[in-house]
Amino acid sequence: MPHLVAASLLAADFGNLQRDISMINNSKADWFHVDIMDGHFVPNFSIGTPVIEAIRKHATKPLDVHLMIEKPERYIHHFVNLGADVLTFHMEATVHVNRAVNLIRELGVKAGVSLNPHSPVSLLDSILGDIDLVLIMSVNPGFGGQKFIPSTIEKIKKLNQMRKNSSSGFLIEVDGGVDEQNALPLIEAGVDILVAGNTIFSSPDPEKTILNLKNCLNRAE
Ligand code: DX5
Ligand code: ZN
Protein backbone atom coordinates (compact mmCIF):
# COMPACT_ATOMS: atom_id res chain seq x y z
CA MET A 1 0.00 0.00 0.00
CA PRO A 2 1.32 3.51 -0.78
CA HIS A 3 1.97 5.39 2.45
CA LEU A 4 -0.41 7.98 3.87
CA VAL A 5 0.16 11.51 5.16
CA ALA A 6 -1.77 12.72 8.21
CA ALA A 7 -1.68 16.50 8.65
CA SER A 8 -1.48 17.46 12.33
CA LEU A 9 -3.81 20.38 13.03
CA LEU A 10 -1.90 21.24 16.20
CA ALA A 11 0.29 23.41 13.97
CA ALA A 12 -2.65 25.04 12.15
CA ASP A 13 -3.63 28.68 12.61
CA PHE A 14 -6.66 28.35 14.91
CA GLY A 15 -7.75 31.87 14.01
CA ASN A 16 -8.10 30.63 10.46
CA LEU A 17 -9.04 27.04 11.13
CA GLN A 18 -11.59 26.70 8.33
CA ARG A 19 -9.04 28.01 5.82
CA ASP A 20 -6.42 25.51 7.02
CA ILE A 21 -8.94 22.65 6.97
CA SER A 22 -9.88 23.56 3.37
CA MET A 23 -6.21 23.53 2.42
CA ILE A 24 -5.92 19.96 3.77
CA ASN A 25 -9.19 18.97 2.06
CA ASN A 26 -7.80 20.19 -1.27
CA SER A 27 -4.35 18.68 -0.75
CA LYS A 28 -3.00 15.17 -1.22
CA ALA A 29 -3.04 14.60 2.56
CA ASP A 30 -5.01 11.49 3.51
CA TRP A 31 -6.04 12.11 7.11
CA PHE A 32 -6.51 14.91 9.63
CA HIS A 33 -4.42 14.18 12.73
CA VAL A 34 -6.13 15.62 15.83
CA ASP A 35 -4.10 15.80 19.06
CA ILE A 36 -5.94 15.73 22.39
CA MET A 37 -3.99 16.63 25.56
CA ASP A 38 -5.21 16.69 29.15
CA GLY A 39 -2.43 18.51 31.03
CA HIS A 40 -1.73 15.29 33.02
CA PHE A 41 -0.42 12.66 30.65
CA VAL A 42 1.45 15.42 28.84
CA PRO A 43 2.38 18.86 30.22
CA ASN A 44 0.16 20.75 27.80
CA PHE A 45 -3.45 21.22 26.68
CA SER A 46 -4.63 21.30 23.09
CA ILE A 47 -8.22 21.35 21.89
CA GLY A 48 -11.56 20.13 23.19
CA THR A 49 -15.12 19.33 22.16
CA PRO A 50 -16.27 22.52 20.34
CA VAL A 51 -13.14 22.69 18.20
CA ILE A 52 -13.33 19.00 17.31
CA GLU A 53 -16.95 19.53 16.28
CA ALA A 54 -15.84 22.38 14.01
CA ILE A 55 -13.11 20.20 12.49
CA ARG A 56 -15.55 17.34 11.89
CA LYS A 57 -18.02 19.72 10.26
CA HIS A 58 -15.53 20.98 7.67
CA ALA A 59 -13.10 18.09 7.16
CA THR A 60 -13.82 15.81 4.21
CA LYS A 61 -11.17 13.25 5.15
CA PRO A 62 -10.89 10.80 8.06
CA LEU A 63 -10.10 12.10 11.56
CA ASP A 64 -7.11 10.37 13.12
CA VAL A 65 -7.54 11.20 16.80
CA HIS A 66 -4.46 10.88 19.03
CA LEU A 67 -5.38 10.82 22.71
CA MET A 68 -2.61 11.99 25.04
CA ILE A 69 -4.80 11.65 28.13
CA GLU A 70 -4.75 9.58 31.34
CA LYS A 71 -7.23 6.69 31.52
CA PRO A 72 -8.42 7.10 27.92
CA GLU A 73 -11.07 4.39 28.43
CA ARG A 74 -13.22 7.05 30.17
CA TYR A 75 -13.57 9.05 26.94
CA ILE A 76 -13.76 6.50 24.14
CA HIS A 77 -17.52 6.91 23.60
CA HIS A 78 -17.05 10.68 23.64
CA PHE A 79 -14.47 10.77 20.86
CA VAL A 80 -16.27 8.18 18.77
CA ASN A 81 -19.43 10.30 19.01
CA LEU A 82 -17.42 13.34 17.93
CA GLY A 83 -16.56 11.52 14.71
CA ALA A 84 -13.15 9.89 15.15
CA ASP A 85 -12.39 7.40 12.36
CA VAL A 86 -9.18 6.19 13.99
CA LEU A 87 -8.79 6.41 17.78
CA THR A 88 -5.32 5.98 19.28
CA PHE A 89 -4.38 6.05 22.96
CA HIS A 90 -1.11 5.59 24.83
CA MET A 91 -0.10 2.23 26.30
CA GLU A 92 1.48 4.19 29.17
CA ALA A 93 -1.81 5.93 30.05
CA THR A 94 -3.91 2.93 31.07
CA VAL A 95 -3.69 -0.50 32.70
CA HIS A 96 -6.73 -1.58 30.61
CA VAL A 97 -5.24 -1.72 27.14
CA ASN A 98 -7.17 -4.74 25.91
CA ARG A 99 -10.47 -3.41 27.28
CA ALA A 100 -9.96 -0.04 25.60
CA VAL A 101 -9.01 -1.57 22.24
CA ASN A 102 -12.06 -3.85 22.31
CA LEU A 103 -14.39 -0.98 23.11
CA ILE A 104 -13.05 1.18 20.27
CA ARG A 105 -13.50 -1.67 17.80
CA GLU A 106 -16.98 -2.57 19.08
CA LEU A 107 -17.97 1.02 18.32
CA GLY A 108 -16.86 0.51 14.72
CA VAL A 109 -13.72 2.64 14.82
CA LYS A 110 -10.12 1.66 14.03
CA ALA A 111 -8.12 1.16 17.23
CA GLY A 112 -4.54 2.34 17.64
CA VAL A 113 -2.05 2.18 20.48
CA SER A 114 0.86 4.57 20.88
CA LEU A 115 4.28 4.30 22.50
CA ASN A 116 6.36 7.09 23.97
CA PRO A 117 10.01 7.28 22.86
CA HIS A 118 11.27 5.33 25.91
CA SER A 119 8.71 2.50 25.70
CA PRO A 120 9.99 -0.66 24.00
CA VAL A 121 8.06 -2.28 21.15
CA SER A 122 8.06 -5.55 23.17
CA LEU A 123 5.23 -3.95 25.21
CA LEU A 124 3.04 -4.59 22.18
CA ASP A 125 3.64 -8.36 22.08
CA SER A 126 0.28 -9.49 23.42
CA ILE A 127 -1.85 -6.83 21.74
CA LEU A 128 -0.55 -6.85 18.16
CA GLY A 129 -3.22 -9.26 16.93
CA ASP A 130 -6.04 -7.07 18.20
CA ILE A 131 -5.17 -3.61 16.90
CA ASP A 132 -5.39 -1.73 13.62
CA LEU A 133 -2.50 0.68 14.14
CA VAL A 134 0.62 1.40 16.19
CA LEU A 135 1.66 5.02 16.58
CA ILE A 136 5.34 5.43 17.40
CA MET A 137 6.20 8.78 18.99
CA SER A 138 9.40 10.20 17.55
CA VAL A 139 9.40 13.13 20.00
CA ASN A 140 8.21 13.36 23.61
CA PRO A 141 4.47 13.94 23.26
CA GLY A 142 2.94 17.26 24.24
CA PHE A 143 4.27 19.81 21.77
CA GLY A 144 4.61 20.39 18.05
CA GLY A 145 7.78 21.53 16.34
CA GLN A 146 10.25 19.34 18.27
CA LYS A 147 13.33 17.64 16.91
CA PHE A 148 13.00 14.08 15.58
CA ILE A 149 14.64 11.42 17.81
CA PRO A 150 16.92 9.43 15.44
CA SER A 151 16.71 6.09 17.34
CA THR A 152 13.07 5.93 16.20
CA ILE A 153 14.22 4.46 12.88
CA GLU A 154 15.66 1.34 14.57
CA LYS A 155 12.55 1.03 16.72
CA ILE A 156 10.33 1.06 13.64
CA LYS A 157 12.51 -1.53 11.90
CA LYS A 158 12.09 -3.78 14.95
CA LEU A 159 8.32 -3.29 14.93
CA ASN A 160 8.17 -3.97 11.20
CA GLN A 161 10.02 -7.24 11.81
CA MET A 162 7.53 -8.17 14.55
CA ARG A 163 4.73 -7.50 12.05
CA LYS A 164 6.36 -9.73 9.45
CA ASN A 165 6.75 -12.52 12.03
CA SER A 166 3.10 -12.27 13.06
CA SER A 167 -0.09 -12.70 11.08
CA SER A 168 -1.40 -9.27 12.04
CA GLY A 169 -1.75 -6.48 9.52
CA PHE A 170 -1.64 -3.38 11.74
CA LEU A 171 -0.42 -0.11 10.26
CA ILE A 172 2.66 1.71 11.56
CA GLU A 173 2.34 5.47 12.08
CA VAL A 174 5.10 7.85 13.16
CA ASP A 175 4.50 11.19 14.89
CA GLY A 176 6.87 14.04 15.76
CA GLY A 177 9.52 15.94 13.87
CA VAL A 178 8.68 14.32 10.55
CA ASP A 179 10.06 16.31 7.60
CA GLU A 180 11.12 15.96 3.99
CA GLN A 181 14.55 14.70 5.07
CA ASN A 182 13.49 11.79 7.29
CA ALA A 183 10.33 10.78 5.36
CA LEU A 184 12.11 8.34 3.05
CA PRO A 185 14.18 6.55 5.74
CA LEU A 186 10.99 6.22 7.80
CA ILE A 187 9.04 4.69 4.93
CA GLU A 188 11.94 2.34 4.17
CA ALA A 189 11.96 1.28 7.84
CA GLY A 190 8.30 0.22 7.56
CA VAL A 191 6.13 3.28 8.24
CA ASP A 192 2.67 3.41 6.59
CA ILE A 193 1.50 6.80 7.88
CA LEU A 194 3.59 9.95 8.32
CA VAL A 195 2.15 12.53 10.71
CA ALA A 196 3.40 16.06 10.07
CA GLY A 197 2.47 19.34 11.70
CA ASN A 198 5.11 22.01 11.63
CA THR A 199 6.67 20.78 8.40
CA ILE A 200 3.36 21.35 6.62
CA PHE A 201 2.04 24.48 8.30
CA SER A 202 5.30 26.42 8.47
CA SER A 203 5.95 25.78 4.79
CA PRO A 204 5.53 28.67 2.32
CA ASP A 205 3.66 26.17 0.12
CA PRO A 206 1.89 23.65 2.41
CA GLU A 207 0.22 21.73 -0.42
CA LYS A 208 3.56 21.25 -2.16
CA THR A 209 5.14 20.10 1.10
CA ILE A 210 2.36 17.54 1.53
CA LEU A 211 3.01 16.33 -2.00
CA ASN A 212 6.72 16.03 -1.22
CA LEU A 213 5.89 13.96 1.88
CA LYS A 214 3.57 11.79 -0.21
CA ASN A 215 6.26 11.22 -2.81
CA CYS A 216 9.15 11.16 -0.30
CA LEU A 217 10.78 13.98 -2.22
CA ASN A 218 13.37 16.03 -0.41
CA ARG A 219 13.08 19.73 -1.26
CA ALA A 220 16.79 20.12 -0.62
CA GLU A 221 17.67 17.54 -3.30
C1 DX5 B 1 2.94 15.92 19.63
C2 DX5 B 1 1.79 15.55 18.73
C3 DX5 B 1 2.09 15.63 17.29
C4 DX5 B 1 2.52 16.99 16.82
C5 DX5 B 1 3.52 16.75 15.75
O1 DX5 B 1 2.69 15.50 20.92
O2 DX5 B 1 1.35 14.23 18.98
O3 DX5 B 1 1.04 15.13 16.47
O4 DX5 B 1 1.47 17.77 16.30
O5 DX5 B 1 4.02 17.98 15.39
P1 DX5 B 1 5.34 18.15 14.51
O6 DX5 B 1 5.10 17.45 13.21
O7 DX5 B 1 5.44 19.63 14.39
O8 DX5 B 1 6.47 17.53 15.29
ZN1 ZN C 1 -0.07 13.36 17.51
Tab-separated table of C-alpha atoms and ligand atoms in Angstrom:
chain	number	residue	atom	x	y	z
A	1	MET	CA	0.000	0.000	0.000
A	2	PRO	CA	1.320	3.507	-0.777
A	3	HIS	CA	1.972	5.387	2.445
A	4	LEU	CA	-0.411	7.982	3.866
A	5	VAL	CA	0.162	11.509	5.160
A	6	ALA	CA	-1.772	12.720	8.212
A	7	ALA	CA	-1.681	16.504	8.654
A	8	SER	CA	-1.476	17.465	12.333
A	9	LEU	CA	-3.812	20.380	13.027
A	10	LEU	CA	-1.897	21.236	16.196
A	11	ALA	CA	0.291	23.413	13.974
A	12	ALA	CA	-2.647	25.043	12.146
A	13	ASP	CA	-3.631	28.684	12.610
A	14	PHE	CA	-6.664	28.348	14.909
A	15	GLY	CA	-7.750	31.870	14.012
A	16	ASN	CA	-8.096	30.634	10.456
A	17	LEU	CA	-9.035	27.042	11.127
A	18	GLN	CA	-11.588	26.704	8.335
A	19	ARG	CA	-9.039	28.014	5.824
A	20	ASP	CA	-6.422	25.510	7.015
A	21	ILE	CA	-8.939	22.651	6.965
A	22	SER	CA	-9.884	23.556	3.375
A	23	MET	CA	-6.213	23.530	2.424
A	24	ILE	CA	-5.921	19.959	3.775
A	25	ASN	CA	-9.189	18.969	2.065
A	26	ASN	CA	-7.796	20.186	-1.266
A	27	SER	CA	-4.348	18.679	-0.754
A	28	LYS	CA	-2.998	15.166	-1.216
A	29	ALA	CA	-3.035	14.597	2.563
A	30	ASP	CA	-5.007	11.488	3.507
A	31	TRP	CA	-6.038	12.114	7.113
A	32	PHE	CA	-6.510	14.906	9.628
A	33	HIS	CA	-4.420	14.185	12.734
A	34	VAL	CA	-6.131	15.615	15.830
A	35	ASP	CA	-4.098	15.804	19.063
A	36	ILE	CA	-5.942	15.727	22.392
A	37	MET	CA	-3.994	16.631	25.556
A	38	ASP	CA	-5.205	16.692	29.155
A	39	GLY	CA	-2.427	18.506	31.033
A	40	HIS	CA	-1.732	15.293	33.016
A	41	PHE	CA	-0.419	12.658	30.645
A	42	VAL	CA	1.453	15.422	28.840
A	43	PRO	CA	2.384	18.855	30.223
A	44	ASN	CA	0.158	20.747	27.797
A	45	PHE	CA	-3.447	21.225	26.679
A	46	SER	CA	-4.629	21.299	23.091
A	47	ILE	CA	-8.220	21.348	21.889
A	48	GLY	CA	-11.565	20.126	23.189
A	49	THR	CA	-15.116	19.327	22.160
A	50	PRO	CA	-16.273	22.518	20.342
A	51	VAL	CA	-13.137	22.691	18.204
A	52	ILE	CA	-13.327	19.004	17.308
A	53	GLU	CA	-16.950	19.535	16.280
A	54	ALA	CA	-15.841	22.376	14.015
A	55	ILE	CA	-13.111	20.203	12.490
A	56	ARG	CA	-15.553	17.337	11.890
A	57	LYS	CA	-18.022	19.717	10.257
A	58	HIS	CA	-15.533	20.984	7.673
A	59	ALA	CA	-13.101	18.090	7.160
A	60	THR	CA	-13.824	15.813	4.209
A	61	LYS	CA	-11.172	13.254	5.152
A	62	PRO	CA	-10.887	10.796	8.064
A	63	LEU	CA	-10.097	12.099	11.557
A	64	ASP	CA	-7.107	10.369	13.118
A	65	VAL	CA	-7.545	11.198	16.802
A	66	HIS	CA	-4.464	10.880	19.031
A	67	LEU	CA	-5.378	10.822	22.710
A	68	MET	CA	-2.608	11.989	25.040
A	69	ILE	CA	-4.802	11.650	28.130
A	70	GLU	CA	-4.752	9.580	31.343
A	71	LYS	CA	-7.225	6.688	31.523
A	72	PRO	CA	-8.417	7.102	27.925
A	73	GLU	CA	-11.067	4.387	28.427
A	74	ARG	CA	-13.217	7.046	30.175
A	75	TYR	CA	-13.574	9.047	26.944
A	76	ILE	CA	-13.764	6.501	24.140
A	77	HIS	CA	-17.516	6.911	23.597
A	78	HIS	CA	-17.052	10.680	23.643
A	79	PHE	CA	-14.466	10.771	20.858
A	80	VAL	CA	-16.270	8.176	18.771
A	81	ASN	CA	-19.432	10.303	19.014
A	82	LEU	CA	-17.420	13.339	17.932
A	83	GLY	CA	-16.557	11.521	14.710
A	84	ALA	CA	-13.146	9.890	15.149
A	85	ASP	CA	-12.395	7.397	12.359
A	86	VAL	CA	-9.177	6.187	13.989
A	87	LEU	CA	-8.785	6.412	17.776
A	88	THR	CA	-5.321	5.976	19.280
A	89	PHE	CA	-4.385	6.053	22.958
A	90	HIS	CA	-1.106	5.588	24.828
A	91	MET	CA	-0.096	2.226	26.304
A	92	GLU	CA	1.482	4.195	29.174
A	93	ALA	CA	-1.808	5.925	30.045
A	94	THR	CA	-3.907	2.929	31.067
A	95	VAL	CA	-3.694	-0.500	32.696
A	96	HIS	CA	-6.726	-1.585	30.609
A	97	VAL	CA	-5.237	-1.716	27.135
A	98	ASN	CA	-7.174	-4.736	25.910
A	99	ARG	CA	-10.470	-3.411	27.285
A	100	ALA	CA	-9.956	-0.038	25.600
A	101	VAL	CA	-9.013	-1.573	22.240
A	102	ASN	CA	-12.063	-3.852	22.312
A	103	LEU	CA	-14.390	-0.978	23.115
A	104	ILE	CA	-13.053	1.175	20.268
A	105	ARG	CA	-13.503	-1.674	17.798
A	106	GLU	CA	-16.976	-2.569	19.077
A	107	LEU	CA	-17.972	1.017	18.325
A	108	GLY	CA	-16.864	0.512	14.716
A	109	VAL	CA	-13.718	2.638	14.816
A	110	LYS	CA	-10.122	1.664	14.035
A	111	ALA	CA	-8.116	1.163	17.228
A	112	GLY	CA	-4.539	2.345	17.638
A	113	VAL	CA	-2.047	2.183	20.483
A	114	SER	CA	0.859	4.569	20.879
A	115	LEU	CA	4.283	4.301	22.501
A	116	ASN	CA	6.363	7.094	23.974
A	117	PRO	CA	10.010	7.280	22.855
A	118	HIS	CA	11.268	5.333	25.909
A	119	SER	CA	8.708	2.502	25.702
A	120	PRO	CA	9.994	-0.664	23.996
A	121	VAL	CA	8.057	-2.285	21.147
A	122	SER	CA	8.062	-5.547	23.167
A	123	LEU	CA	5.231	-3.948	25.209
A	124	LEU	CA	3.041	-4.589	22.184
A	125	ASP	CA	3.636	-8.361	22.080
A	126	SER	CA	0.282	-9.492	23.421
A	127	ILE	CA	-1.850	-6.834	21.739
A	128	LEU	CA	-0.552	-6.848	18.162
A	129	GLY	CA	-3.222	-9.262	16.929
A	130	ASP	CA	-6.045	-7.069	18.201
A	131	ILE	CA	-5.175	-3.613	16.903
A	132	ASP	CA	-5.393	-1.729	13.619
A	133	LEU	CA	-2.502	0.679	14.136
A	134	VAL	CA	0.621	1.400	16.195
A	135	LEU	CA	1.662	5.022	16.578
A	136	ILE	CA	5.336	5.434	17.399
A	137	MET	CA	6.199	8.779	18.985
A	138	SER	CA	9.398	10.196	17.548
A	139	VAL	CA	9.395	13.132	20.003
A	140	ASN	CA	8.215	13.361	23.614
A	141	PRO	CA	4.472	13.936	23.262
A	142	GLY	CA	2.943	17.256	24.237
A	143	PHE	CA	4.266	19.812	21.770
A	144	GLY	CA	4.610	20.385	18.046
A	145	GLY	CA	7.776	21.528	16.339
A	146	GLN	CA	10.248	19.340	18.274
A	147	LYS	CA	13.330	17.636	16.914
A	148	PHE	CA	13.001	14.081	15.578
A	149	ILE	CA	14.640	11.421	17.807
A	150	PRO	CA	16.924	9.432	15.437
A	151	SER	CA	16.713	6.092	17.339
A	152	THR	CA	13.065	5.928	16.203
A	153	ILE	CA	14.217	4.464	12.880
A	154	GLU	CA	15.661	1.340	14.566
A	155	LYS	CA	12.550	1.029	16.718
A	156	ILE	CA	10.327	1.062	13.637
A	157	LYS	CA	12.507	-1.533	11.902
A	158	LYS	CA	12.089	-3.780	14.947
A	159	LEU	CA	8.317	-3.293	14.934
A	160	ASN	CA	8.170	-3.970	11.196
A	161	GLN	CA	10.022	-7.244	11.814
A	162	MET	CA	7.530	-8.167	14.547
A	163	ARG	CA	4.733	-7.496	12.055
A	164	LYS	CA	6.361	-9.730	9.454
A	165	ASN	CA	6.748	-12.517	12.034
A	166	SER	CA	3.101	-12.269	13.056
A	167	SER	CA	-0.088	-12.696	11.080
A	168	SER	CA	-1.404	-9.267	12.036
A	169	GLY	CA	-1.751	-6.479	9.521
A	170	PHE	CA	-1.643	-3.378	11.737
A	171	LEU	CA	-0.421	-0.108	10.260
A	172	ILE	CA	2.657	1.713	11.556
A	173	GLU	CA	2.337	5.475	12.081
A	174	VAL	CA	5.103	7.855	13.164
A	175	ASP	CA	4.496	11.194	14.889
A	176	GLY	CA	6.866	14.036	15.759
A	177	GLY	CA	9.525	15.943	13.867
A	178	VAL	CA	8.681	14.318	10.545
A	179	ASP	CA	10.062	16.306	7.603
A	180	GLU	CA	11.121	15.960	3.987
A	181	GLN	CA	14.550	14.698	5.071
A	182	ASN	CA	13.486	11.794	7.291
A	183	ALA	CA	10.332	10.783	5.360
A	184	LEU	CA	12.111	8.335	3.049
A	185	PRO	CA	14.183	6.551	5.741
A	186	LEU	CA	10.990	6.222	7.804
A	187	ILE	CA	9.039	4.693	4.929
A	188	GLU	CA	11.937	2.340	4.168
A	189	ALA	CA	11.956	1.282	7.839
A	190	GLY	CA	8.297	0.221	7.557
A	191	VAL	CA	6.132	3.281	8.242
A	192	ASP	CA	2.671	3.406	6.592
A	193	ILE	CA	1.502	6.797	7.880
A	194	LEU	CA	3.585	9.951	8.317
A	195	VAL	CA	2.148	12.535	10.713
A	196	ALA	CA	3.396	16.062	10.066
A	197	GLY	CA	2.473	19.340	11.704
A	198	ASN	CA	5.106	22.008	11.630
A	199	THR	CA	6.674	20.785	8.403
A	200	ILE	CA	3.363	21.352	6.623
A	201	PHE	CA	2.035	24.483	8.297
A	202	SER	CA	5.297	26.421	8.467
A	203	SER	CA	5.953	25.775	4.788
A	204	PRO	CA	5.529	28.666	2.322
A	205	ASP	CA	3.658	26.172	0.120
A	206	PRO	CA	1.892	23.646	2.414
A	207	GLU	CA	0.219	21.728	-0.421
A	208	LYS	CA	3.564	21.246	-2.162
A	209	THR	CA	5.144	20.096	1.096
A	210	ILE	CA	2.355	17.543	1.526
A	211	LEU	CA	3.007	16.326	-2.000
A	212	ASN	CA	6.719	16.028	-1.215
A	213	LEU	CA	5.891	13.963	1.883
A	214	LYS	CA	3.565	11.791	-0.207
A	215	ASN	CA	6.260	11.221	-2.814
A	216	CYS	CA	9.148	11.162	-0.304
A	217	LEU	CA	10.777	13.984	-2.216
A	218	ASN	CA	13.371	16.028	-0.413
A	219	ARG	CA	13.081	19.728	-1.262
A	220	ALA	CA	16.790	20.116	-0.617
A	221	GLU	CA	17.672	17.541	-3.305
B	1	DX5	C1	2.939	15.916	19.627
B	1	DX5	C2	1.790	15.546	18.727
B	1	DX5	C3	2.092	15.626	17.291
B	1	DX5	C4	2.516	16.993	16.816
B	1	DX5	C5	3.524	16.753	15.754
B	1	DX5	O1	2.689	15.500	20.917
B	1	DX5	O2	1.346	14.229	18.982
B	1	DX5	O3	1.038	15.128	16.474
B	1	DX5	O4	1.465	17.770	16.297
B	1	DX5	O5	4.024	17.985	15.388
B	1	DX5	P1	5.335	18.153	14.506
B	1	DX5	O6	5.098	17.448	13.210
B	1	DX5	O7	5.437	19.627	14.388
B	1	DX5	O8	6.473	17.534	15.287
B	2	ZN	ZN	-0.072	13.357	17.506
